[in-house]
Amino acid sequence: MHHRQLPGPARRGRLAGLLLAGAVVAATAQPAFAAYRIGPGDVLQVEAAAFPELKTKSVVNGDGEVSVPLVGQVNVGGLSLGDARAKIQSVLPTKEFRQRTQDGREFPVILSPSEINVSILEYRPIYLSGDISKPGEQVFRPGLTVRQSVSLAGGFDILRFKMDNPFLQLSDLRSEYNTAWIDYSREQQRMARLRAELDGQQGVDGKSLIDTPVASSLTKELSDGELAILKTRYADLVKEKTYLTEAGSKEAARAKVLTEQEAREKEGVQSDAEDLKRYQELFEKGNIPMPRLVEARRSLLLSSTRALQTTALLAQVDREKGELGRRLQRVDDNRRLEILRDMQDANVRLASTRAKLQAVSEKLRYTGMVKSQLVRGMDSQPTIAIFRKTGDRTARIQATYDTELQPGDVVEVALQSEEPPEIPTR
């Protein structure tokens, strides 16, 4: 519908009344946002009270510009609403507006600044993320608080958790978690004992052990047990090396005796051989009877046999002595290899226990958070952070439920839970 041109005084009175009413509405609608700075995403409305056909709404683009009828793009980014209104009021009246009457005639109209009103029709949205039911974009309204925004988003996301009863599950997880810590404590005590054993120490150095939430009495029992194992294995090592050393000494003594015996028996064989040769010469001359010669041969055979037996026994003793020496040398090497294999197995078990602790810890944190929020409900105080962009900078603001939001804020909500002890990394 076209605006009917009124006589001058009547028209001016109507315009003044409409503008006054518009100014009152604008002043009462946004008193708390007098210092608000317009930014991309805000929707501005530009209107002239007496000319409804000029009424337009335009979204502020990424460059901070808004489209104004008859003018085009006007940069209002970073300006307050009053400054933006003044800027548009300064440029729009410079443009000629042609108005058509009901009878089809056109006549030029020049707007005065007082006829132009600029208002924020819609503020740029806020964004919610974190532990809430419906994260994402939300329409902003002046005076909106974090509590109201979380309520609009459906509250916390505990109702979306797909899990068993958290009260019962938490008990099972704590048992599994404590058992994993006990396994870790035992394995690191075992690793410390293996290191001490590898270094030839008779005591375990507890300074390198990581503190665990295991009861001190149980930790002491595990430590005492590993120390007892260390002392027992060390005692066994000493006994074995002592046995091998003594056995080697005995074999060396036997070898010495046999060597002396072998020398004497070789001398006896040599003497019997000389006697047999002399008896043969005498027998050929007829000076001794045959039985005497036979007896000399028997003596030589017997002494030779005894000498061979002593030589064989001496060789056997030498072999046993050498084997005992090699066994004594291999005791430390075999023990070292055994310790290294045990350390490798212990490292694998420690890594496996760490992975289990990490998994159970995450389950505990998740389940504990659900239980905590179910028990405390909305009276609990989650961690709330607001990320607010001002110019080229983004500030992180620690907030509460009652903190008022501003357009474009990004709200991050994190439910609090009891943190399990830190999982060791080595």
Tab-separated table of C-alpha atoms in Angstrom:
chain	number	residue	atom	x	y	z
A	1	MET	CA	0.000	0.000	0.000
A	2	HIS	CA	1.367	3.408	-0.975
A	3	HIS	CA	1.837	6.176	1.525
A	4	ARG	CA	-0.528	9.105	0.996
A	5	GLN	CA	1.160	12.491	0.966
A	6	LEU	CA	-0.249	14.641	3.806
A	7	PRO	CA	-0.223	18.419	4.087
A	8	GLY	CA	3.046	19.794	5.473
A	9	PRO	CA	2.128	20.525	9.138
A	10	ALA	CA	0.032	17.374	9.544
A	11	ARG	CA	2.654	15.229	7.899
A	12	ARG	CA	5.444	16.638	10.057
A	13	GLY	CA	3.369	16.093	13.228
A	14	ARG	CA	2.661	12.491	12.316
A	15	LEU	CA	6.309	11.846	11.507
A	16	ALA	CA	7.411	13.394	14.787
A	17	GLY	CA	4.970	11.226	16.720
A	18	LEU	CA	6.018	8.020	14.958
A	19	LEU	CA	9.702	8.790	15.359
A	20	LEU	CA	9.221	9.570	19.035
A	21	ALA	CA	7.417	6.269	19.558
A	22	GLY	CA	10.149	4.391	17.658
A	23	ALA	CA	12.857	6.050	19.717
A	24	VAL	CA	11.093	5.083	22.960
A	25	VAL	CA	10.746	1.461	21.802
A	26	ALA	CA	14.401	1.315	20.751
A	27	ALA	CA	15.558	2.863	24.017
A	28	THR	CA	13.557	0.453	26.194
A	29	ALA	CA	14.330	-2.674	24.142
A	30	GLN	CA	18.135	-2.716	24.592
A	31	PRO	CA	19.252	-0.649	27.591
A	32	ALA	CA	21.744	-3.297	28.677
A	33	PHE	CA	23.389	-3.399	25.250
A	34	ALA	CA	24.151	0.260	24.761
A	35	ALA	CA	27.847	-0.584	24.417
A	36	TYR	CA	27.343	-3.714	22.317
A	37	ARG	CA	29.488	-3.835	19.195
A	38	ILE	CA	27.882	-5.003	15.980
A	39	GLY	CA	29.567	-7.950	14.321
A	40	PRO	CA	29.129	-10.471	11.470
A	41	GLY	CA	25.935	-12.483	11.874
A	42	ASP	CA	23.858	-9.722	13.446
A	43	VAL	CA	20.672	-8.825	11.572
A	44	LEU	CA	19.958	-5.060	11.343
A	45	GLN	CA	16.680	-3.453	10.428
A	46	VAL	CA	16.677	-0.070	8.677
A	47	GLU	CA	13.369	1.782	8.378
A	48	ALA	CA	11.817	5.184	7.857
A	49	ALA	CA	8.678	5.513	9.930
A	50	ALA	CA	6.677	7.351	7.269
A	51	PHE	CA	7.912	5.210	4.373
A	52	PRO	CA	7.301	1.464	5.029
A	53	GLU	CA	8.495	0.567	1.530
A	54	LEU	CA	12.040	1.444	2.622
A	55	LYS	CA	11.961	-0.981	5.519
A	56	THR	CA	14.662	-3.643	5.086
A	57	LYS	CA	16.566	-6.155	7.150
A	58	SER	CA	20.086	-7.211	6.315
A	59	VAL	CA	22.660	-9.577	7.794
A	60	VAL	CA	26.062	-8.121	8.641
A	61	ASN	CA	28.519	-9.981	6.422
A	62	GLY	CA	32.013	-11.197	7.258
A	63	ASP	CA	33.487	-7.812	6.351
A	64	GLY	CA	31.182	-6.054	8.804
A	65	GLU	CA	29.028	-4.559	6.018
A	66	VAL	CA	25.242	-4.253	5.899
A	67	SER	CA	23.036	-3.500	2.916
A	68	VAL	CA	21.125	-0.196	3.159
A	69	PRO	CA	18.413	0.759	0.645
A	70	LEU	CA	19.356	3.527	-1.831
A	71	VAL	CA	22.946	3.422	-0.507
A	72	GLY	CA	24.309	-0.107	-0.819
A	73	GLN	CA	26.903	-1.594	1.496
A	74	VAL	CA	27.752	0.340	4.654
A	75	ASN	CA	30.478	-0.851	7.044
A	76	VAL	CA	29.104	-1.008	10.599
A	77	GLY	CA	31.316	-3.753	12.023
A	78	GLY	CA	32.674	-2.948	15.477
A	79	LEU	CA	30.305	0.021	15.928
A	80	SER	CA	27.771	0.395	18.679
A	81	LEU	CA	24.135	0.522	17.668
A	82	GLY	CA	24.057	4.302	18.217
A	83	ASP	CA	27.144	4.827	16.076
A	84	ALA	CA	25.769	2.572	13.342
A	85	ARG	CA	22.450	4.472	13.411
A	86	ALA	CA	24.266	7.805	13.181
A	87	LYS	CA	26.383	6.569	10.280
A	88	ILE	CA	23.388	5.352	8.299
A	89	GLN	CA	21.458	8.525	9.170
A	90	SER	CA	24.353	10.508	7.733
A	91	VAL	CA	24.442	8.745	4.362
A	92	LEU	CA	20.811	7.831	3.622
A	93	PRO	CA	19.418	11.386	3.586
A	94	THR	CA	21.846	12.250	0.803
A	95	LYS	CA	19.930	9.971	-1.556
A	96	GLU	CA	16.802	11.018	-3.383
A	97	PHE	CA	13.766	8.806	-2.882
A	98	ARG	CA	10.953	9.014	-5.405
A	99	GLN	CA	7.545	8.310	-3.985
A	100	ARG	CA	4.486	7.458	-6.100
A	101	THR	CA	1.006	8.731	-5.151
A	102	GLN	CA	-2.220	6.812	-5.625
A	103	ASP	CA	-2.972	8.645	-8.842
A	104	GLY	CA	0.372	7.545	-10.318
A	105	ARG	CA	2.327	10.713	-9.916
A	106	GLU	CA	5.870	10.663	-8.603
A	107	PHE	CA	7.628	13.307	-6.613
A	108	PRO	CA	11.087	13.382	-5.035
A	109	VAL	CA	11.441	12.961	-1.270
A	110	ILE	CA	14.581	13.698	0.715
A	111	LEU	CA	14.632	11.926	4.074
A	112	SER	CA	15.786	13.732	7.164
A	113	PRO	CA	18.055	11.921	9.678
A	114	SER	CA	15.324	12.007	12.312
A	115	GLU	CA	13.080	9.915	10.048
A	116	ILE	CA	15.568	7.019	9.899
A	117	ASN	CA	15.751	4.339	12.558
A	118	VAL	CA	18.234	1.445	12.812
A	119	SER	CA	17.754	-1.465	15.212
A	120	ILE	CA	19.200	-4.918	15.817
A	121	LEU	CA	16.536	-7.384	14.767
A	122	GLU	CA	18.515	-10.524	15.590
A	123	TYR	CA	21.827	-10.967	17.354
A	124	ARG	CA	24.400	-13.371	16.086
A	125	PRO	CA	23.939	-16.789	17.741
A	126	ILE	CA	25.892	-18.333	20.573
A	127	TYR	CA	27.354	-21.842	20.464
A	128	LEU	CA	27.377	-24.524	23.156
A	129	SER	CA	29.739	-27.484	23.297
A	130	GLY	CA	30.801	-30.112	25.790
A	131	ASP	CA	28.746	-32.198	28.201
A	132	ILE	CA	25.277	-31.022	27.280
A	133	SER	CA	22.397	-32.811	25.603
A	134	LYS	CA	22.057	-30.607	22.514
A	135	PRO	CA	25.325	-28.879	21.634
A	136	GLY	CA	25.355	-26.423	18.767
A	137	GLU	CA	23.893	-23.063	17.798
A	138	GLN	CA	21.406	-21.122	19.920
A	139	VAL	CA	19.473	-17.937	19.268
A	140	PHE	CA	20.683	-15.115	21.483
A	141	ARG	CA	18.407	-12.941	23.566
A	142	PRO	CA	19.599	-10.012	25.692
A	143	GLY	CA	20.063	-11.043	29.309
A	144	LEU	CA	20.631	-14.710	28.434
A	145	THR	CA	22.692	-16.497	31.123
A	146	VAL	CA	24.674	-19.732	31.057
A	147	ARG	CA	22.030	-21.448	33.200
A	148	GLN	CA	19.265	-20.491	30.767
A	149	SER	CA	21.347	-21.516	27.778
A	150	VAL	CA	22.145	-24.947	29.281
A	151	SER	CA	18.454	-25.408	30.068
A	152	LEU	CA	17.518	-24.539	26.482
A	153	ALA	CA	20.065	-27.128	25.329
A	154	GLY	CA	18.337	-29.851	27.371
A	155	GLY	CA	20.682	-29.795	30.353
A	156	PHE	CA	23.615	-32.114	30.837
A	157	ASP	CA	24.033	-35.132	28.613
A	158	ILE	CA	23.737	-37.769	31.350
A	159	LEU	CA	20.432	-38.935	29.899
A	160	ARG	CA	22.185	-39.797	26.639
A	161	PHE	CA	24.704	-42.133	28.272
A	162	LYS	CA	24.201	-45.700	27.107
A	163	MET	CA	25.508	-47.749	30.014
A	164	ASP	CA	24.565	-49.980	32.924
A	165	ASN	CA	23.697	-48.738	36.387
A	166	PRO	CA	26.623	-46.380	37.167
A	167	PHE	CA	26.436	-47.086	40.912
A	168	LEU	CA	26.974	-50.834	40.438
A	169	GLN	CA	29.375	-50.454	37.541
A	170	LEU	CA	31.496	-47.999	39.496
A	171	SER	CA	32.040	-50.579	42.250
A	172	ASP	CA	33.207	-53.205	39.745
A	173	LEU	CA	35.464	-50.709	38.008
A	174	ARG	CA	37.063	-49.620	41.285
A	175	SER	CA	37.815	-53.261	42.112
A	176	GLU	CA	39.336	-53.792	38.671
A	177	TYR	CA	41.239	-50.528	38.961
A	178	ASN	CA	42.684	-51.374	42.396
A	179	THR	CA	43.656	-54.849	41.198
A	180	ALA	CA	45.477	-53.325	38.225
A	181	TRP	CA	47.408	-51.009	40.567
A	182	ILE	CA	48.373	-53.976	42.751
A	183	ASP	CA	49.616	-55.797	39.644
A	184	TYR	CA	51.588	-52.721	38.635
A	185	SER	CA	53.105	-52.349	42.106
A	186	ARG	CA	54.103	-56.015	42.172
A	187	GLU	CA	55.658	-55.874	38.712
A	188	GLN	CA	57.677	-52.726	39.431
A	189	GLN	CA	58.902	-54.263	42.707
A	190	ARG	CA	59.914	-57.343	40.710
A	191	MET	CA	61.654	-55.154	38.119
A	192	ALA	CA	63.588	-53.343	40.863
A	193	ARG	CA	64.689	-56.679	42.308
A	194	LEU	CA	65.817	-57.893	38.870
A	195	ARG	CA	67.856	-54.723	38.326
A	196	ALA	CA	69.533	-55.192	41.703
A	197	GLU	CA	70.228	-58.833	40.884
A	198	LEU	CA	71.657	-57.884	37.491
A	199	ASP	CA	73.967	-55.337	39.122
A	200	GLY	CA	75.080	-57.803	41.784
A	201	GLN	CA	73.421	-55.843	44.582
A	202	GLN	CA	72.132	-57.523	47.734
A	203	GLY	CA	69.475	-54.853	48.381
A	204	VAL	CA	66.666	-53.264	46.349
A	205	ASP	CA	66.774	-49.511	45.644
A	206	GLY	CA	63.244	-48.213	46.207
A	207	LYS	CA	63.990	-44.631	45.104
A	208	SER	CA	63.238	-45.408	41.459
A	209	LEU	CA	59.808	-46.856	42.242
A	210	ILE	CA	56.708	-44.893	41.250
A	211	ASP	CA	54.262	-44.094	44.031
A	212	THR	CA	51.019	-46.023	43.683
A	213	PRO	CA	47.666	-45.815	45.475
A	214	VAL	CA	48.249	-49.302	46.885
A	215	ALA	CA	48.122	-49.603	50.686
A	216	SER	CA	51.530	-49.073	52.273
A	217	SER	CA	51.253	-52.353	54.198
A	218	LEU	CA	50.746	-54.305	50.971
A	219	THR	CA	53.544	-52.398	49.261
A	220	LYS	CA	55.873	-53.323	52.136
A	221	GLU	CA	54.856	-56.979	51.878
A	222	LEU	CA	55.604	-56.968	48.150
A	223	SER	CA	58.938	-55.238	48.776
A	224	ASP	CA	59.898	-57.650	51.560
A	225	GLY	CA	58.940	-60.604	49.373
A	226	GLU	CA	61.134	-59.447	46.496
A	227	LEU	CA	63.999	-58.762	48.903
A	228	ALA	CA	63.665	-62.286	50.286
A	229	ILE	CA	63.739	-63.674	46.739
A	230	LEU	CA	66.838	-61.583	45.992
A	231	LYS	CA	68.667	-62.870	49.071
A	232	THR	CA	67.613	-66.466	48.417
A	233	ARG	CA	68.760	-66.366	44.810
A	234	TYR	CA	72.020	-64.727	45.829
A	235	ALA	CA	72.576	-67.423	48.469
A	236	ASP	CA	71.855	-70.127	45.878
A	237	LEU	CA	74.325	-68.501	43.498
A	238	VAL	CA	77.024	-68.434	46.176
A	239	LYS	CA	76.330	-72.067	47.075
A	240	GLU	CA	76.492	-73.205	43.480
A	241	LYS	CA	79.718	-71.324	42.770
A	242	THR	CA	81.217	-72.605	46.030
A	243	TYR	CA	80.262	-76.184	45.148
A	244	LEU	CA	81.727	-75.896	41.662
A	245	THR	CA	84.896	-74.275	43.009
A	246	GLU	CA	85.382	-76.965	45.655
A	247	ALA	CA	84.601	-79.739	43.191
A	248	GLY	CA	87.142	-78.298	40.782
A	249	SER	CA	89.733	-78.120	43.550
A	250	LYS	CA	89.094	-81.777	44.445
A	251	GLU	CA	89.424	-82.856	40.850
A	252	ALA	CA	92.643	-80.861	40.548
A	253	ALA	CA	93.978	-82.655	43.652
A	254	ARG	CA	92.966	-86.045	42.202
A	255	ALA	CA	94.637	-85.137	38.943
A	256	LYS	CA	97.838	-84.288	40.802
A	257	VAL	CA	97.801	-87.610	42.650
A	258	LEU	CA	97.063	-89.540	39.474
A	259	THR	CA	99.811	-87.710	37.623
A	260	GLU	CA	102.325	-88.754	40.267
A	261	GLN	CA	100.925	-92.298	40.238
A	262	GLU	CA	101.130	-92.402	36.452
A	263	ALA	CA	104.786	-91.373	36.590
A	264	ARG	CA	105.599	-94.106	39.140
A	265	GLU	CA	103.737	-96.747	37.176
A	266	LYS	CA	105.549	-95.785	33.993
A	267	GLU	CA	108.797	-96.204	35.851
A	268	GLY	CA	107.588	-99.651	37.042
A	269	VAL	CA	106.733	-100.627	33.474
A	270	GLN	CA	110.180	-99.548	32.349
A	271	SER	CA	111.793	-101.595	35.162
A	272	ASP	CA	109.687	-104.691	34.380
A	273	ALA	CA	110.575	-104.382	30.698
A	274	GLU	CA	114.292	-104.305	31.529
A	275	ASP	CA	113.893	-107.322	33.855
A	276	LEU	CA	112.088	-109.290	31.140
A	277	LYS	CA	114.868	-108.541	28.663
A	278	ARG	CA	117.548	-109.736	31.118
A	279	TYR	CA	115.590	-112.940	31.933
A	280	GLN	CA	115.257	-113.716	28.234
A	281	GLU	CA	119.025	-113.493	27.781
A	282	LEU	CA	119.588	-115.748	30.822
A	283	PHE	CA	116.950	-118.229	29.612
A	284	GLU	CA	118.652	-118.463	26.210
A	285	LYS	CA	121.899	-119.310	28.020
A	286	GLY	CA	120.068	-121.898	30.117
A	287	ASN	CA	120.737	-120.139	33.378
A	288	ILE	CA	117.055	-119.783	34.492
A	289	PRO	CA	114.046	-122.031	34.090
A	290	MET	CA	110.999	-121.254	31.922
A	291	PRO	CA	108.645	-120.441	34.872
A	292	ARG	CA	110.945	-117.633	35.862
A	293	LEU	CA	110.700	-116.098	32.376
A	294	VAL	CA	106.919	-116.466	32.356
A	295	GLU	CA	106.673	-114.717	35.748
A	296	ALA	CA	108.696	-111.764	34.371
A	297	ARG	CA	106.348	-111.470	31.390
A	298	ARG	CA	103.309	-111.529	33.702
A	299	SER	CA	104.786	-108.738	35.871
A	300	LEU	CA	105.404	-106.527	32.794
A	301	LEU	CA	101.828	-107.085	31.556
A	302	LEU	CA	100.372	-106.260	34.946
A	303	SER	CA	102.380	-103.068	35.382
A	304	SER	CA	101.528	-101.940	31.838
A	305	THR	CA	97.815	-102.497	32.493
A	306	ARG	CA	97.954	-100.516	35.720
A	307	ALA	CA	99.762	-97.667	33.921
A	308	LEU	CA	97.129	-97.579	31.159
A	309	GLN	CA	94.315	-97.520	33.712
A	310	THR	CA	95.941	-94.653	35.590
A	311	THR	CA	96.410	-92.708	32.359
A	312	ALA	CA	92.730	-93.224	31.425
A	313	LEU	CA	91.573	-92.203	34.918
A	314	LEU	CA	93.780	-89.110	34.776
A	315	ALA	CA	92.252	-88.129	31.416
A	316	GLN	CA	88.764	-88.564	32.902
A	317	VAL	CA	89.644	-86.399	35.913
A	318	ASP	CA	91.051	-83.716	33.602
A	319	ARG	CA	87.796	-83.723	31.613
A	320	GLU	CA	85.696	-83.416	34.766
A	321	LYS	CA	87.925	-80.642	36.059
A	322	GLY	CA	87.560	-78.757	32.758
A	323	GLU	CA	83.758	-79.237	32.779
A	324	LEU	CA	83.538	-77.919	36.330
A	325	GLY	CA	85.586	-74.880	35.304
A	326	ARG	CA	83.325	-74.218	32.345
A	327	ARG	CA	80.215	-74.631	34.517
A	328	LEU	CA	81.665	-72.154	36.991
A	329	GLN	CA	82.237	-69.658	34.192
A	330	ARG	CA	78.725	-70.185	32.805
A	331	VAL	CA	76.996	-69.652	36.152
A	332	ASP	CA	77.144	-65.849	35.917
A	333	ASP	CA	76.380	-65.817	32.175
A	334	ASN	CA	73.372	-68.108	32.536
A	335	ARG	CA	72.159	-66.127	35.513
A	336	ARG	CA	72.478	-62.878	33.535
A	337	LEU	CA	70.565	-64.319	30.582
A	338	GLU	CA	67.830	-65.555	32.896
A	339	ILE	CA	67.528	-62.132	34.561
A	340	LEU	CA	67.374	-60.353	31.188
A	341	ARG	CA	64.585	-62.685	30.029
A	342	ASP	CA	62.702	-62.065	33.284
A	343	MET	CA	63.162	-58.306	32.876
A	344	GLN	CA	61.794	-58.473	29.350
A	345	ASP	CA	58.731	-60.370	30.579
A	346	ALA	CA	58.305	-57.878	33.446
A	347	ASN	CA	58.471	-54.935	31.016
A	348	VAL	CA	55.769	-56.517	28.864
A	349	ARG	CA	53.564	-57.069	31.909
A	350	LEU	CA	54.167	-53.486	33.091
A	351	ALA	CA	53.182	-52.121	29.683
A	352	SER	CA	50.095	-54.322	29.635
A	353	THR	CA	49.144	-53.204	33.142
A	354	ARG	CA	49.644	-49.540	32.203
A	355	ALA	CA	47.315	-49.988	29.220
A	356	LYS	CA	44.749	-51.675	31.439
A	357	LEU	CA	45.046	-48.897	34.022
A	358	GLN	CA	44.517	-46.289	31.319
A	359	ALA	CA	41.412	-48.018	30.009
A	360	VAL	CA	39.898	-48.582	33.444
A	361	SER	CA	40.804	-45.026	34.464
A	362	GLU	CA	38.862	-43.604	31.524
A	363	LYS	CA	35.885	-45.816	32.362
A	364	LEU	CA	36.090	-44.726	35.993
A	365	ARG	CA	36.220	-41.059	35.044
A	366	TYR	CA	33.253	-41.454	32.720
A	367	THR	CA	31.165	-43.519	35.151
A	368	GLY	CA	32.134	-41.364	38.131
A	369	MET	CA	31.036	-38.270	36.240
A	370	VAL	CA	27.649	-39.828	35.534
A	371	LYS	CA	27.200	-40.887	39.161
A	372	SER	CA	28.326	-37.483	40.421
A	373	GLN	CA	25.853	-35.637	38.242
A	374	LEU	CA	23.036	-38.052	39.038
A	375	VAL	CA	23.627	-37.524	42.755
A	376	ARG	CA	24.233	-33.774	42.718
A	377	GLY	CA	22.063	-32.883	39.720
A	378	MET	CA	21.896	-29.276	38.616
A	379	ASP	CA	23.193	-28.010	41.958
A	380	SER	CA	26.671	-29.142	40.994
A	381	GLN	CA	29.167	-26.691	39.571
A	382	PRO	CA	30.649	-27.866	36.280
A	383	THR	CA	33.595	-26.166	34.676
A	384	ILE	CA	32.258	-23.473	32.339
A	385	ALA	CA	34.457	-21.533	29.949
A	386	ILE	CA	33.312	-18.762	27.604
A	387	PHE	CA	35.372	-17.960	24.517
A	388	ARG	CA	34.616	-14.392	23.506
A	389	LYS	CA	36.101	-12.715	20.437
A	390	THR	CA	36.918	-9.018	20.677
A	391	GLY	CA	38.485	-7.634	17.527
A	392	ASP	CA	41.236	-10.013	16.469
A	393	ARG	CA	41.635	-11.553	19.930
A	394	THR	CA	39.710	-14.385	21.570
A	395	ALA	CA	39.596	-14.372	25.370
A	396	ARG	CA	38.860	-17.354	27.580
A	397	ILE	CA	36.568	-16.391	30.465
A	398	GLN	CA	35.933	-18.625	33.472
A	399	ALA	CA	32.187	-18.441	34.062
A	400	THR	CA	29.395	-19.620	36.370
A	401	TYR	CA	25.753	-20.453	35.834
A	402	ASP	CA	24.757	-16.824	36.331
A	403	THR	CA	27.238	-15.278	33.906
A	404	GLU	CA	25.452	-13.282	31.213
A	405	LEU	CA	26.315	-14.164	27.647
A	406	GLN	CA	27.018	-11.953	24.679
A	407	PRO	CA	26.275	-12.618	21.005
A	408	GLY	CA	28.831	-14.854	19.346
A	409	ASP	CA	30.038	-16.421	22.621
A	410	VAL	CA	31.177	-20.025	22.527
A	411	VAL	CA	30.308	-21.795	25.786
A	412	GLU	CA	32.188	-24.944	26.769
A	413	VAL	CA	30.678	-27.031	29.589
A	414	ALA	CA	32.655	-29.835	31.260
A	415	LEU	CA	31.196	-31.957	34.020
A	416	GLN	CA	33.528	-32.449	36.949
A	417	SER	CA	34.448	-35.851	38.349
A	418	GLU	CA	36.964	-37.282	40.760
A	419	GLU	CA	40.185	-37.797	38.853
A	420	PRO	CA	41.884	-41.193	39.281
A	421	PRO	CA	45.608	-41.121	40.075
A	422	GLU	CA	47.877	-40.334	37.158
A	423	ILE	CA	48.870	-43.350	35.111
A	424	PRO	CA	52.672	-43.868	34.997
A	425	THR	CA	54.326	-43.474	31.602
A	426	ARG	CA	57.281	-45.741	32.171
